[in-house]
Amino acid sequence: MLLLPLILFLLVGSGIGQQCQIATKCVTDYAEDQCWVTEQLVPNSHIFNCCPSCQVTSGETPPVTGCKPPYNCLPDGSYGPVQCKGDMFTGRCFCSDGNGNRIFGQMWRTDASQMTCACSRRRAEMEVSEKRSVTLHCTRSGDYEPLQCDNGMCWCAEPKTGQPTAGPVPESDMRQLPCYSTSKVGSQYLRRCESLVHAIAKIQQEQQDHGTNFLGNPVTFCDYDGSYGPYQITNGIAYCTGLDGEILGSWQVVSSEMTGMNCNCARDTIMYFPERGMTVTETCQPNGNYMPNQNVGNVFYCVDSDGYPTTDLLDQWPPGGCSNIISNSK
């Protein structure tokens, strides 16, 4: 299917509703049999309502649990995209999904006045609703990068809102976009980690097609900016890793016991706090998470998964430790 480069309109009832607001090409004719069992083909549903896509028709997104102060809450009771913790010296703001779960994107609190997390929130929502790998690129603060590509199409985006400013065009023509930069993007949109994930997936598919399943295949996770995620799995061991995929310190755990692993403490200790000229004073667990029970000499306190206190300074830890307090905090 090829859409001519002009503004398209679609009749809606007795009126005319604008559907495709910018020039575009749709390079692939989708067919119903290309959609998953739980999806159906929906016309004018992708790339600013210009192109068809497969949309989920069954299955539900996680329910909104209800946001309460002191969290930043939206009028519908969901969590705001930006959630801040700590004081103005060591405090940070993190991107959050609608249920208050931390997602990619953070800034130091003193620098976060213009933080929106619009890109991180949108990408997280798309990954849940569309059940596919999304390749929108977000900045470290959760905003949109100027050049965006997804599902074979590329366009320019306004960093704070994600609104398109040029395009979309097929990914092969991304160099024609005014937001394309050879020095920043290079010859391909996908970055090293993302390219590796695609290569591994292709190898695994070929192995399955030939009736083999090699358990030693590495498992790579990428963050929303295309860098390596906080942990990677090699030979059954999950290691905390930096943005370049290199192993951080000695934080590791066997992959069968990595449930809840986030490496927040490991990354803060090696990366984020040193960048700020500061030092992490809290203790990490062997898997790179923050130890919930913290103490300095005879002073005791509890921290959440981001390392911020959830109690006042105590003479002793609460009965049963800090686990009950942690489970009731985001």
Short mmCIF file of N, CA, C and O in Angstrom, two decimals, residues 19 35 39 41 53 55 75 91 94 121 130 134 140 150 166 172 181 212 235 267 269 302 309 324:
data_model
loop_
_atom_site.label_atom_id
_atom_site.label_comp_id
_atom_site.label_asym_id
_atom_site.label_seq_id
_atom_site.Cartn_x
_atom_site.Cartn_y
_atom_site.Cartn_z
N GLN A 19 -7.68 12.44 9.52
CA GLN A 19 -7.10 11.21 10.05
C GLN A 19 -5.57 11.20 9.94
O GLN A 19 -4.89 10.82 10.85
N CYS A 35 -1.34 -10.89 11.95
CA CYS A 35 -1.57 -10.51 13.33
C CYS A 35 -1.59 -11.73 14.23
O CYS A 35 -1.92 -12.85 13.78
N GLU A 39 -4.92 -10.47 18.26
CA GLU A 39 -4.94 -9.17 17.60
C GLU A 39 -5.87 -9.19 16.39
O GLU A 39 -6.24 -10.25 15.88
N LEU A 41 -6.59 -6.71 12.62
CA LEU A 41 -6.08 -5.66 11.75
C LEU A 41 -6.98 -4.44 11.86
O LEU A 41 -8.19 -4.52 11.65
N SER A 53 -2.36 -1.37 11.44
CA SER A 53 -1.53 -2.11 12.39
C SER A 53 -2.36 -3.19 13.04
O SER A 53 -3.59 -3.19 12.95
N GLN A 55 -3.73 -4.73 16.38
CA GLN A 55 -4.06 -4.24 17.71
C GLN A 55 -4.58 -5.38 18.58
O GLN A 55 -5.29 -6.27 18.10
N PRO A 75 -5.59 13.09 38.09
CA PRO A 75 -7.01 13.15 38.50
C PRO A 75 -7.73 11.81 38.44
O PRO A 75 -8.69 11.59 39.19
N GLY A 91 18.29 14.02 46.28
CA GLY A 91 17.02 13.55 45.73
C GLY A 91 17.03 13.45 44.22
O GLY A 91 17.74 14.15 43.52
N PHE A 94 12.14 10.14 39.15
CA PHE A 94 12.14 8.96 38.30
C PHE A 94 10.87 8.93 37.46
O PHE A 94 9.82 9.41 37.87
N ARG A 121 6.87 6.99 29.42
CA ARG A 121 5.51 6.56 29.73
C ARG A 121 4.84 5.99 28.48
O ARG A 121 4.18 4.95 28.53
N GLU A 130 0.58 -3.42 23.00
CA GLU A 130 0.82 -3.98 21.68
C GLU A 130 1.61 -5.29 21.70
O GLU A 130 1.77 -5.93 20.67
N VAL A 134 9.17 -2.34 21.16
CA VAL A 134 9.01 -0.96 20.69
C VAL A 134 10.39 -0.30 20.64
O VAL A 134 11.21 -0.49 21.54
N ARG A 140 17.90 10.14 28.68
CA ARG A 140 18.09 9.63 30.04
C ARG A 140 17.08 10.21 31.02
O ARG A 140 16.83 9.64 32.08
N ASP A 150 10.01 3.48 14.53
CA ASP A 150 9.32 2.34 15.12
C ASP A 150 8.50 1.66 14.03
O ASP A 150 7.87 2.34 13.20
N ALA A 166 8.08 16.42 11.62
CA ALA A 166 8.41 16.12 10.23
C ALA A 166 8.29 14.62 10.01
O ALA A 166 8.47 13.84 10.94
N SER A 172 14.44 3.45 5.78
CA SER A 172 15.54 3.54 4.81
C SER A 172 15.77 4.98 4.33
O SER A 172 16.84 5.29 3.81
N SER A 181 20.96 13.29 12.21
CA SER A 181 22.33 13.77 12.36
C SER A 181 23.27 12.58 12.23
O SER A 181 23.16 11.61 12.98
N THR A 212 16.72 -27.29 17.57
CA THR A 212 17.69 -27.22 18.66
C THR A 212 17.36 -26.06 19.57
O THR A 212 16.70 -25.10 19.18
N ASN A 235 25.56 -17.51 30.47
CA ASN A 235 25.82 -18.83 31.07
C ASN A 235 25.10 -19.03 32.39
O ASN A 235 25.66 -19.57 33.35
N ARG A 267 24.37 0.39 40.15
CA ARG A 267 24.52 1.49 39.19
C ARG A 267 24.71 2.83 39.89
O ARG A 267 25.48 3.67 39.44
N THR A 269 26.14 3.24 42.77
CA THR A 269 27.48 3.21 43.36
C THR A 269 28.58 3.47 42.34
O THR A 269 29.52 4.22 42.59
N CYS A 302 15.32 2.07 57.29
CA CYS A 302 14.92 1.26 56.14
C CYS A 302 14.95 2.13 54.89
O CYS A 302 14.71 3.33 54.95
N PRO A 309 15.22 6.62 52.27
CA PRO A 309 14.68 6.17 53.55
C PRO A 309 13.15 6.11 53.55
O PRO A 309 12.48 6.99 53.01
N ASN A 324 8.25 -5.59 55.38
CA ASN A 324 6.84 -5.20 55.36
C ASN A 324 6.68 -3.73 54.95
O ASN A 324 5.74 -3.37 54.23
#
